[in-house]
Amino acid sequence: MTIDSRMLIGGARVDHDPDHGLPVTSPVDGRELAVVADATPAQVHDAITAAADAFRSWRKVPGVERARLMHALATIIEREADELAALETSDNGKLLRETRTQARFAARNYRFFAGLADKIGGRTVPLDAWDTFDYTLREPVGVAALVTAWNSPMQLLANKLAPALAAGCTVVIKPSELAPLTTLRLADLVAEAGFPDGVINIVTGGVEAGAALTSDPRLGRISFTGSVATGEAIQRAASATLVPVTLELGGKGANIVFDDADLERAVPGAVAGIFAAGGQTCIAGSRLLVHDSLHDKLVERVAEVARAIVVGDPTWERTQLGPVASERQRARILEHVDRARADGASLLTGGGVPDDASLAAGSYVQPTVFTDVSPSSALAQQEVFGPVLAVHRFADEQEAIEIANGTEFGLASGIWTSDVSRAHRVARELVAGTVWVNTYRYSAAQAPFGGTRKSGHGRERGVEAIDEYLATKNVLIDLSDEVRDPFSIKA
Ligand code: NAD
């Protein structure tokens, strides 16, 4: 499929200058897929101007019409889902079966927020004085900057764009330079859906373009998904403009298996936590905490599954683990493996590059399991963003909670137990934005998602997400005929 790799600014496709191109390569086979623009600060400025201009009329478009356009977009995404999935897989190496699901999840997200677009209302506020009338308006914050990571571009974008559009914001989107293609394809789809020019703008590029976008004082909201280091840089930049920021950052998910867990379900749950998507998800259950009584049995079963995982081309139906996103990312993962060994963890399986010559051109890593991992070691504390599992053992519930909460992150976690009281009790104790019980990696458009601590702040999905794009305005009307004393306005 040939893709129009030009940016979208004010309804026009904008090409890059010859010296401002960024090659996009596939992690599957190293092939160059496209050359996209490395947007200059001036182009980013233009995109924000276009969004600000469009906001003047878009904010007055009734919710029912915004919803209609969003449903139209969802229908087009559903129609194009397989093509979008193939494009995303070639771009970021994720399994085709996962990107297909993600395309449909994105469509579902647009529909969910379309359903909210005409239900945004304020409230009347009873004041102490009878002869007043007070009410609130919930208004769109203006232009939102939406900056996404490479690991799930369609889904991450839908998490932001759907509530932003429903709220009545206009947007400037910047996808990751490592996987920008489905976002650029969206430019065609929003035009087909009928969104007015300038409501949705797309710029491409790396750090410089991202920094130009997120330091602009004209924004009403920045919503960012990516690494902690970039999140910190964005929040620092926003401290100068005071633009509010939503941050969806990294994680070090604890998947906790208690002694009363159903192992038949916990083993695939542990595997899904770390090897689905090659561990390249913020919600990865990259720490498996296992009760002493089950430890050896469970770990051996997880390792058995890991050894049998089919590593290969992500477009093959039988593949279970595709490549990681880039050579750089693979080198980082292998550094983590070396460090874990040096720190005294026991390597149960994996730890290297598959020795299959047909995979040599891609960025593949073996599914890897480490046991005897110290909770204070780098492998237990740092996000690897690859298929590397750290196993800890615990003696009782309290110790499990302490290990689980003992990182600087707080994004997602899992509990495996058949004791309903324990499930609720531990769910309350875990420092995390999401707690799954007897499942892992289950996402829904209706369920709010986000983190705490270094995993970020703010929520996406769920009715909560729309609040990130709305501001409350209070309107107070004096109903009396009184001429007020200017020095003693009523409380
Ligand atoms: P990254 O931080 O390197 O890049 C993310 C985006 O930020 C890219 O578009 C990049 O170009 C842009 N960027 C880089 N420097 C910038 C700057 N100074 N100002 C503004 N923008 C800038 O992250 P990544 O490697 O693409 O993604 C991996 C990370 O994303 C992991 O840490 C992962 O946990 C996290 N992630 C979080 C979630 C979540 O919802 N919490 C979901 C997916 C991924």
Coordinates of C-alpha atoms and ligand atoms in Angstrom, one line a residue:
M1 CA 0.0 0.0 0.0
T2 CA 1.4 3.4 -0.9
I3 CA 0.8 6.0 1.7
D4 CA 0.7 9.7 1.5
S5 CA 3.4 10.6 4.0
R6 CA 2.8 14.3 4.0
M7 CA 1.6 16.2 7.1
L8 CA -1.9 17.6 7.5
I9 CA -2.1 21.3 8.3
G10 CA -5.3 23.3 8.0
G11 CA -6.8 20.7 5.7
A12 CA -3.8 20.7 3.3
R13 CA -1.2 18.0 2.9
V14 CA 2.2 19.5 3.5
D15 CA 5.4 18.0 2.3
H16 CA 8.9 18.4 3.8
D17 CA 11.9 20.3 2.5
P18 CA 14.5 18.0 1.0
D19 CA 16.8 18.4 4.0
H20 CA 14.0 17.8 6.5
G21 CA 13.0 14.2 5.8
L22 CA 13.0 11.3 8.2
P23 CA 13.2 7.7 6.9
V24 CA 10.8 5.3 8.5
T25 CA 12.1 1.7 8.5
S26 CA 10.3 -1.6 9.3
P27 CA 11.6 -3.6 12.3
V28 CA 10.4 -6.7 10.5
D29 CA 13.0 -6.6 7.9
G30 CA 14.8 -3.3 8.0
R31 CA 13.0 -2.1 4.8
E32 CA 12.5 1.7 4.3
L33 CA 8.7 2.2 4.3
A34 CA 8.5 6.0 3.7
V35 CA 10.2 9.3 4.3
V36 CA 8.2 11.6 6.5
A37 CA 8.7 15.2 7.4
D38 CA 10.8 16.3 10.3
A39 CA 8.5 19.2 10.9
T40 CA 10.3 22.5 11.5
P41 CA 9.2 24.7 14.4
A42 CA 7.6 27.0 11.8
Q43 CA 5.5 24.2 10.5
V44 CA 4.5 23.2 14.0
H45 CA 3.5 26.8 14.6
D46 CA 1.4 26.8 11.5
A47 CA -0.4 23.6 12.6
I48 CA -1.3 25.2 16.0
T49 CA -2.5 28.3 14.2
A50 CA -4.7 26.2 11.9
A51 CA -6.1 24.4 14.9
A52 CA -6.7 27.7 16.8
D53 CA -8.5 29.2 13.8
A54 CA -10.6 26.1 13.3
F55 CA -11.5 26.1 17.0
R56 CA -13.4 29.3 16.6
S57 CA -16.2 27.6 14.7
W58 CA -15.7 24.0 15.8
R59 CA -16.5 24.9 19.4
K60 CA -19.9 26.0 18.2
V61 CA -20.7 22.8 16.3
P62 CA -23.4 20.9 18.3
G63 CA -22.4 17.7 20.0
V64 CA -24.8 15.7 17.8
E65 CA -22.9 16.8 14.7
R66 CA -19.5 16.1 16.3
A67 CA -20.8 12.7 17.2
R68 CA -22.0 12.1 13.6
L69 CA -18.6 12.8 12.3
M70 CA -16.9 10.6 14.9
H71 CA -19.3 7.7 14.1
A72 CA -18.5 8.3 10.4
L73 CA -14.8 8.0 11.2
A74 CA -15.3 4.9 13.2
T75 CA -17.2 3.3 10.3
I76 CA -14.3 4.1 7.9
I77 CA -11.7 2.8 10.4
E78 CA -13.7 -0.5 10.7
R79 CA -13.8 -0.7 6.9
E80 CA -10.1 -0.1 6.7
A81 CA -9.1 -2.1 9.8
D82 CA -7.2 -4.8 8.1
E83 CA -5.2 -2.4 5.9
L84 CA -4.5 -0.1 8.9
A85 CA -3.4 -3.2 10.8
A86 CA -1.0 -4.3 8.1
L87 CA 0.4 -0.8 7.9
E88 CA 0.9 -0.6 11.6
T89 CA 2.5 -4.0 11.7
S90 CA 5.0 -3.2 9.0
D91 CA 5.8 0.1 10.9
N92 CA 6.2 -1.1 14.5
G93 CA 6.5 -4.9 14.2
K94 CA 3.5 -5.8 16.4
L95 CA 1.6 -9.0 15.6
L96 CA -0.9 -8.5 12.9
R97 CA -3.6 -10.2 15.1
E98 CA -2.9 -7.6 17.7
T99 CA -2.9 -4.6 15.4
R100 CA -6.2 -5.9 13.9
T101 CA -7.7 -5.9 17.4
Q102 CA -6.3 -2.4 18.0
A103 CA -7.8 -0.9 14.9
R104 CA -11.2 -2.2 16.0
F105 CA -10.6 -1.0 19.5
A106 CA -9.8 2.4 18.1
A107 CA -13.1 2.5 16.2
R108 CA -14.9 1.4 19.4
N109 CA -13.3 4.3 21.3
Y110 CA -14.5 6.8 18.7
R111 CA -18.0 5.4 19.1
F112 CA -17.9 5.5 22.9
F113 CA -16.9 9.1 23.0
A114 CA -19.3 10.0 20.1
G115 CA -22.0 8.9 22.6
L116 CA -20.8 11.4 25.1
A117 CA -20.4 14.4 22.7
D118 CA -24.0 15.5 23.0
K119 CA -24.3 14.9 26.8
I120 CA -21.8 17.4 28.1
G121 CA -23.7 19.7 30.4
G122 CA -23.0 21.9 33.4
R123 CA -25.2 22.2 36.4
T124 CA -27.2 24.9 38.2
V125 CA -25.6 25.9 41.5
P126 CA -27.8 27.0 44.4
L127 CA -26.2 30.0 46.1
D128 CA -27.0 31.5 49.5
A129 CA -28.7 34.6 48.0
W130 CA -32.2 33.8 46.7
D131 CA -32.0 36.6 44.0
T132 CA -29.1 35.0 42.1
F133 CA -28.9 32.4 39.4
D134 CA -25.6 30.5 39.1
Y135 CA -24.8 27.8 36.6
T136 CA -21.7 26.1 35.1
L137 CA -20.7 25.6 31.5
R138 CA -18.3 22.8 30.5
E139 CA -16.3 24.2 27.6
P140 CA -13.6 22.7 25.4
V141 CA -10.1 23.8 26.5
G142 CA -9.1 24.8 22.9
V143 CA -6.3 23.3 21.0
A144 CA -5.0 20.1 22.3
A145 CA -1.5 18.7 21.5
L146 CA -1.6 14.9 21.2
V147 CA 1.8 13.2 21.3
T148 CA 2.0 9.5 21.0
A149 CA 4.5 6.6 21.3
W150 CA 5.4 4.0 18.7
N151 CA 4.1 0.9 20.4
S152 CA 0.4 1.2 19.7
P153 CA -0.1 4.3 17.6
M154 CA -3.8 3.8 16.5
Q155 CA -5.0 2.8 19.9
L156 CA -3.0 5.5 21.8
L157 CA -4.2 8.1 19.4
A158 CA -7.9 7.1 19.7
N159 CA -7.5 7.3 23.5
K160 CA -6.7 11.0 23.1
L161 CA -8.4 12.1 19.9
A162 CA -11.8 10.6 20.7
P163 CA -12.4 12.5 23.9
A164 CA -10.8 15.7 22.5
L165 CA -13.2 15.8 19.5
A166 CA -16.1 14.8 21.7
A167 CA -15.3 17.7 24.0
G168 CA -15.1 20.2 21.1
C169 CA -11.3 20.7 21.0
T170 CA -9.3 20.9 17.9
V171 CA -6.0 19.1 17.8
V172 CA -2.4 18.9 16.6
I173 CA -1.2 15.3 16.6
K174 CA 2.4 14.2 16.6
P175 CA 3.0 10.5 16.3
S176 CA 6.3 8.9 17.1
E177 CA 9.0 9.2 14.4
L178 CA 9.4 5.4 14.7
A179 CA 5.9 4.5 13.6
P180 CA 4.0 7.5 12.2
L181 CA 2.3 5.8 9.2
T182 CA -1.2 4.9 10.5
T183 CA -1.5 8.4 11.9
L184 CA -0.7 9.9 8.5
R185 CA -3.2 7.5 6.9
L186 CA -5.8 8.9 9.3
A187 CA -5.4 12.2 7.5
D188 CA -7.2 10.6 4.5
L189 CA -9.8 9.1 6.7
V190 CA -10.8 12.2 8.6
A191 CA -11.1 14.0 5.3
E192 CA -13.4 11.3 4.0
A193 CA -15.5 11.4 7.3
G194 CA -16.0 15.1 6.7
F195 CA -14.2 16.8 9.5
P196 CA -13.8 20.5 8.8
D197 CA -10.3 21.7 7.8
G198 CA -8.0 22.5 10.7
V199 CA -9.9 20.5 13.3
I200 CA -7.4 17.7 13.1
N201 CA -3.8 18.5 12.2
I202 CA -0.9 16.1 12.0
V203 CA 2.8 16.9 12.2
T204 CA 5.6 14.4 12.1
G205 CA 9.1 14.6 13.4
G206 CA 11.2 13.8 16.5
V207 CA 12.3 15.5 19.6
E208 CA 12.6 19.0 18.0
A209 CA 9.0 18.9 16.6
G210 CA 7.6 17.4 19.8
A211 CA 9.3 20.1 21.9
A212 CA 8.1 22.9 19.6
L213 CA 4.6 21.6 19.9
T214 CA 4.5 21.1 23.6
S215 CA 6.1 24.4 24.5
D216 CA 3.6 26.5 22.7
P217 CA 1.5 28.8 25.0
R218 CA -1.5 28.7 22.8
L219 CA -2.4 25.2 23.8
G220 CA -5.3 24.3 26.1
R221 CA -4.1 20.8 26.9
I222 CA -1.1 18.5 26.2
S223 CA -1.8 14.8 26.2
F224 CA 1.3 12.7 26.0
T225 CA 2.0 9.0 25.9
G226 CA 5.6 7.9 26.0
S227 CA 8.6 7.5 28.3
V228 CA 9.1 9.0 31.7
A229 CA 12.1 11.1 30.6
T230 CA 10.1 12.7 27.8
G231 CA 7.1 13.1 30.1
E232 CA 9.3 15.0 32.5
A233 CA 10.7 17.2 29.7
I234 CA 7.2 18.0 28.6
Q235 CA 6.0 18.9 32.1
R236 CA 9.1 21.1 32.6
A237 CA 8.3 22.9 29.3
A238 CA 4.6 23.3 30.3
S239 CA 5.7 24.8 33.6
A240 CA 6.6 27.9 31.6
T241 CA 3.3 28.1 29.8
L242 CA 1.1 26.6 32.5
V243 CA -0.6 24.5 29.9
P244 CA -2.2 21.5 31.7
V245 CA -0.7 18.1 30.9
T246 CA -1.9 14.6 30.8
L247 CA 0.9 12.1 31.1
E248 CA 0.6 8.3 30.2
L249 CA 4.1 7.0 30.9
G250 CA 5.9 3.8 31.7
G251 CA 5.2 1.0 34.1
K252 CA 6.6 -2.0 35.9
G253 CA 3.4 -4.1 36.4
A254 CA 3.2 -6.6 39.2
N255 CA 1.2 -9.8 38.3
I256 CA 0.6 -11.4 41.7
V257 CA -0.2 -15.1 41.9
F258 CA -1.5 -16.1 45.3
D259 CA -1.5 -19.7 46.7
D260 CA -5.3 -20.1 46.0
A261 CA -5.0 -19.1 42.3
D262 CA -6.3 -21.2 39.5
L263 CA -3.0 -22.1 37.8
E264 CA -4.7 -23.1 34.6
R265 CA -5.7 -19.5 34.2
A266 CA -2.7 -17.9 36.0
V267 CA -0.1 -19.4 33.6
P268 CA -1.6 -17.9 30.4
G269 CA -2.2 -14.7 32.4
A270 CA 1.5 -14.5 33.3
V271 CA 2.5 -15.2 29.7
A272 CA 0.0 -12.6 28.4
G273 CA 1.4 -10.1 30.8
I274 CA 4.9 -10.2 29.5
F275 CA 5.1 -11.9 26.1
A276 CA 2.0 -10.6 24.4
A277 CA 3.1 -7.6 22.3
G278 CA 6.7 -8.6 23.1
G279 CA 6.5 -6.9 26.5
Q280 CA 6.4 -3.6 24.6
T281 CA 3.4 -2.2 26.5
C282 CA 3.3 0.2 29.4
I283 CA 0.9 -2.2 31.1
A284 CA 3.2 -5.2 30.8
G285 CA 3.2 -7.5 33.8
S286 CA 6.9 -7.5 33.7
R287 CA 7.2 -8.6 37.3
L288 CA 5.6 -12.0 38.3
L289 CA 5.2 -12.3 42.0
V290 CA 4.5 -15.9 43.1
H291 CA 3.7 -17.3 46.5
D292 CA 6.4 -19.7 47.8
S293 CA 4.1 -22.7 47.7
L294 CA 3.5 -22.4 43.9
H295 CA 6.7 -20.8 42.9
D296 CA 8.7 -23.6 41.3
K297 CA 5.7 -25.2 39.7
L298 CA 4.3 -22.0 38.2
V299 CA 7.7 -20.7 37.1
E300 CA 8.5 -23.9 35.3
R301 CA 5.2 -23.9 33.5
V302 CA 5.7 -20.3 32.4
A303 CA 9.2 -21.1 31.2
E304 CA 7.9 -24.1 29.3
V305 CA 5.4 -21.9 27.4
A306 CA 8.1 -19.3 26.8
R307 CA 10.5 -21.9 25.3
A308 CA 7.7 -22.9 22.9
I309 CA 6.7 -19.4 21.8
V310 CA 6.7 -19.1 18.0
V311 CA 9.0 -16.1 17.3
G312 CA 8.8 -14.8 13.7
D313 CA 7.4 -12.5 11.2
P314 CA 4.5 -10.6 12.8
T315 CA 2.3 -11.0 9.7
W316 CA 2.2 -14.8 10.0
E317 CA -0.9 -16.2 11.7
R318 CA 1.1 -18.6 13.8
T319 CA 3.6 -16.1 15.1
Q320 CA 3.3 -15.4 18.8
L321 CA 6.3 -13.0 19.3
G322 CA 7.4 -10.5 16.6
P323 CA 10.4 -8.3 16.6
V324 CA 10.9 -5.4 19.0
A325 CA 10.5 -1.9 17.5
S326 CA 14.1 -1.1 16.5
E327 CA 17.7 -2.2 16.6
R328 CA 18.2 0.4 19.3
Q329 CA 15.5 -1.0 21.4
R330 CA 16.9 -4.5 21.0
A331 CA 20.3 -3.3 22.2
R332 CA 18.7 -1.8 25.2
I333 CA 16.8 -4.9 26.1
L334 CA 20.0 -7.0 25.8
E335 CA 21.8 -4.6 28.1
H336 CA 19.1 -5.1 30.7
V337 CA 19.6 -8.9 30.3
D338 CA 23.4 -8.6 30.9
R339 CA 22.8 -6.3 33.9
A340 CA 20.3 -8.8 35.4
R341 CA 22.8 -11.6 35.1
A342 CA 25.5 -9.4 36.7
D343 CA 23.1 -8.6 39.5
G344 CA 22.8 -12.2 40.4
A345 CA 19.4 -13.1 38.8
S346 CA 19.0 -16.7 37.5
L347 CA 18.3 -17.0 33.8
L348 CA 15.7 -19.7 33.3
T349 CA 15.2 -19.3 29.6
G350 CA 16.0 -17.0 26.7
G351 CA 18.4 -14.1 27.2
G352 CA 19.6 -13.6 23.7
V353 CA 18.7 -13.3 20.0
P354 CA 16.9 -16.3 18.2
D355 CA 19.4 -18.4 16.3
D356 CA 17.2 -18.6 13.3
A357 CA 18.9 -17.2 10.2
S358 CA 15.6 -16.3 8.6
L359 CA 15.1 -13.7 11.4
A360 CA 18.5 -12.1 11.1
A361 CA 17.3 -9.0 9.4
G362 CA 14.7 -8.2 12.1
S363 CA 15.0 -6.9 15.7
Y364 CA 14.1 -10.2 17.4
V365 CA 14.7 -11.1 21.1
Q366 CA 14.1 -14.5 22.7
P367 CA 11.3 -14.7 25.3
T368 CA 13.3 -14.4 28.6
V369 CA 12.5 -15.4 32.2
F370 CA 14.7 -14.6 35.2
T371 CA 14.1 -16.0 38.7
D372 CA 15.7 -15.0 42.0
V373 CA 15.4 -11.4 41.0
S374 CA 16.1 -9.0 43.9
P375 CA 13.2 -6.5 44.3
S376 CA 15.8 -3.7 44.5
S377 CA 17.7 -4.7 41.3
A378 CA 17.5 -2.8 38.0
L379 CA 15.5 -5.5 36.4
A380 CA 12.8 -5.2 39.1
Q381 CA 12.8 -1.4 39.1
Q382 CA 13.3 -0.3 35.5
E383 CA 11.0 -0.7 32.5
V384 CA 12.7 -3.0 30.0
F385 CA 9.9 -2.7 27.3
G386 CA 10.7 -6.1 25.9
P387 CA 10.0 -9.8 26.5
V388 CA 11.9 -10.1 29.7
L389 CA 10.1 -11.4 32.9
A390 CA 11.4 -10.8 36.4
V391 CA 10.1 -13.4 38.9
H392 CA 9.9 -12.7 42.6
R393 CA 8.7 -15.0 45.4
F394 CA 6.7 -14.0 48.4
A395 CA 5.7 -15.6 51.7
D396 CA 2.4 -13.7 52.5
E397 CA 0.0 -11.1 51.3
Q398 CA 1.7 -8.2 53.0
E399 CA 5.1 -9.1 51.4
A400 CA 3.4 -9.3 48.0
I401 CA 1.9 -5.9 48.4
E402 CA 5.2 -4.4 49.5
I403 CA 7.1 -5.8 46.5
A404 CA 4.3 -4.8 44.1
N405 CA 4.3 -1.2 45.4
G406 CA 8.0 -1.0 45.7
T407 CA 8.8 0.7 42.4
E408 CA 8.5 4.3 41.3
F409 CA 5.7 3.4 38.9
G410 CA 2.0 2.9 39.4
L411 CA 0.2 1.9 36.2
A412 CA -1.2 -1.6 36.0
S413 CA -1.2 -4.8 38.1
G414 CA -2.8 -8.2 38.3
I415 CA -4.1 -10.4 41.1
W416 CA -4.7 -14.1 40.7
T417 CA -6.8 -15.6 43.6
S418 CA -10.0 -17.5 44.2
D419 CA -10.6 -15.6 47.5
V420 CA -13.0 -12.8 46.8
S421 CA -12.1 -10.9 50.0
R422 CA -8.4 -11.0 49.2
A423 CA -9.1 -9.8 45.7
H424 CA -10.9 -6.6 46.9
R425 CA -8.5 -6.1 49.8
V426 CA -5.3 -6.3 47.7
A427 CA -6.9 -4.2 44.9
R428 CA -7.3 -1.4 47.4
E429 CA -3.7 -1.7 48.6
L430 CA -2.0 -1.7 45.2
V431 CA -0.6 1.6 44.0
A432 CA -1.8 1.5 40.4
G433 CA -4.3 3.0 38.1
T434 CA -5.6 -0.4 37.0
V435 CA -5.9 -3.6 38.9
W436 CA -7.0 -6.8 37.1
V437 CA -8.3 -9.8 39.0
N438 CA -8.0 -13.2 37.4
T439 CA -7.2 -11.5 34.0
Y440 CA -4.5 -9.3 32.6
R441 CA -4.3 -6.8 29.7
Y442 CA -8.1 -6.5 29.4
S443 CA -8.9 -3.0 28.0
A444 CA -12.2 -1.4 27.4
A445 CA -13.3 1.9 26.0
Q446 CA -15.6 2.4 29.0
A447 CA -12.9 1.7 31.7
P448 CA -10.8 4.6 32.8
F449 CA -7.0 4.1 32.3
G450 CA -4.0 6.0 33.6
G451 CA -1.3 6.0 36.2
T452 CA 0.1 7.4 39.3
R453 CA 3.6 8.2 40.5
K454 CA 6.1 8.1 37.6
S455 CA 3.5 6.4 35.4
G456 CA 1.9 9.8 35.0
H457 CA -1.4 11.5 35.8
G458 CA -4.7 12.1 34.1
R459 CA -7.1 9.5 32.7
E460 CA -7.9 8.2 29.2
R461 CA -10.9 6.2 28.2
G462 CA -14.1 6.0 30.3
V463 CA -16.3 9.0 31.0
E464 CA -13.5 10.5 33.1
A465 CA -11.3 11.1 30.0
I466 CA -13.5 13.8 28.6
D467 CA -12.8 16.0 31.6
E468 CA -9.1 16.3 30.5
Y469 CA -10.4 18.3 27.5
L470 CA -13.0 20.5 29.3
A471 CA -12.9 23.5 31.5
T472 CA -15.6 24.6 33.9
K473 CA -16.9 28.1 33.5
N474 CA -19.2 29.6 36.2
V475 CA -21.9 32.1 35.3
L476 CA -23.5 34.1 38.1
I477 CA -26.5 36.3 37.3
D478 CA -27.8 38.9 39.7
L479 CA -31.6 38.7 39.4
S480 CA -32.4 41.6 41.6
D481 CA -32.9 45.2 40.6
E482 CA -30.7 46.4 43.3
V483 CA -27.9 48.9 42.7
R484 CA -25.1 47.2 44.7
D485 CA -22.6 49.0 46.9
P486 CA -19.4 48.5 45.0
F487 CA -17.4 48.0 48.2
S488 CA -19.5 45.3 49.6
I489 CA -20.4 42.8 46.9
K490 CA -22.4 40.0 48.4
A491 CA -20.8 36.7 49.3
Ligands
NAD1 P1 9.3 8.5 23.8 O1 9.1 9.3 25.1 O2 10.7 8.3 23.3 O3 8.5 9.2 22.6 C1 7.1 9.5 22.7 C2 6.8 10.7 21.8 O4 7.4 11.8 22.4 C3 7.3 10.6 20.4 O5 6.3 11.1 19.5 C4 8.5 11.5 20.4 O6 8.9 12.0 19.2 C5 8.1 12.6 21.3 N1 9.1 13.4 22.0 C6 10.4 13.0 22.2 N2 11.0 14.0 22.9 C7 10.1 15.0 23.1 C8 10.1 16.3 23.7 N3 11.2 16.7 24.3 N4 9.0 17.0 23.7 C9 7.9 16.5 23.2 N5 7.8 15.4 22.5 C10 8.9 14.6 22.5 O7 8.6 7.1 24.0 P2 8.5 5.9 23.1 O8 9.9 5.2 23.1 O9 7.9 6.3 21.8 O10 7.5 5.0 23.8 C11 7.8 4.0 24.8 C12 7.3 4.5 26.2 O11 6.0 4.9 26.1 C13 7.5 3.5 27.2 O12 8.1 4.1 28.4 C14 6.1 3.1 27.5 O13 5.8 2.6 28.8 C15 5.3 4.3 27.3 N6 3.9 4.0 27.0 C16 3.0 4.4 27.9 C17 1.6 4.1 27.7 C18 0.6 4.5 28.7 O14 -0.6 4.6 28.3 N7 0.9 4.8 29.9 C19 1.2 3.5 26.5 C20 2.2 3.1 25.6 C21 3.6 3.4 25.8

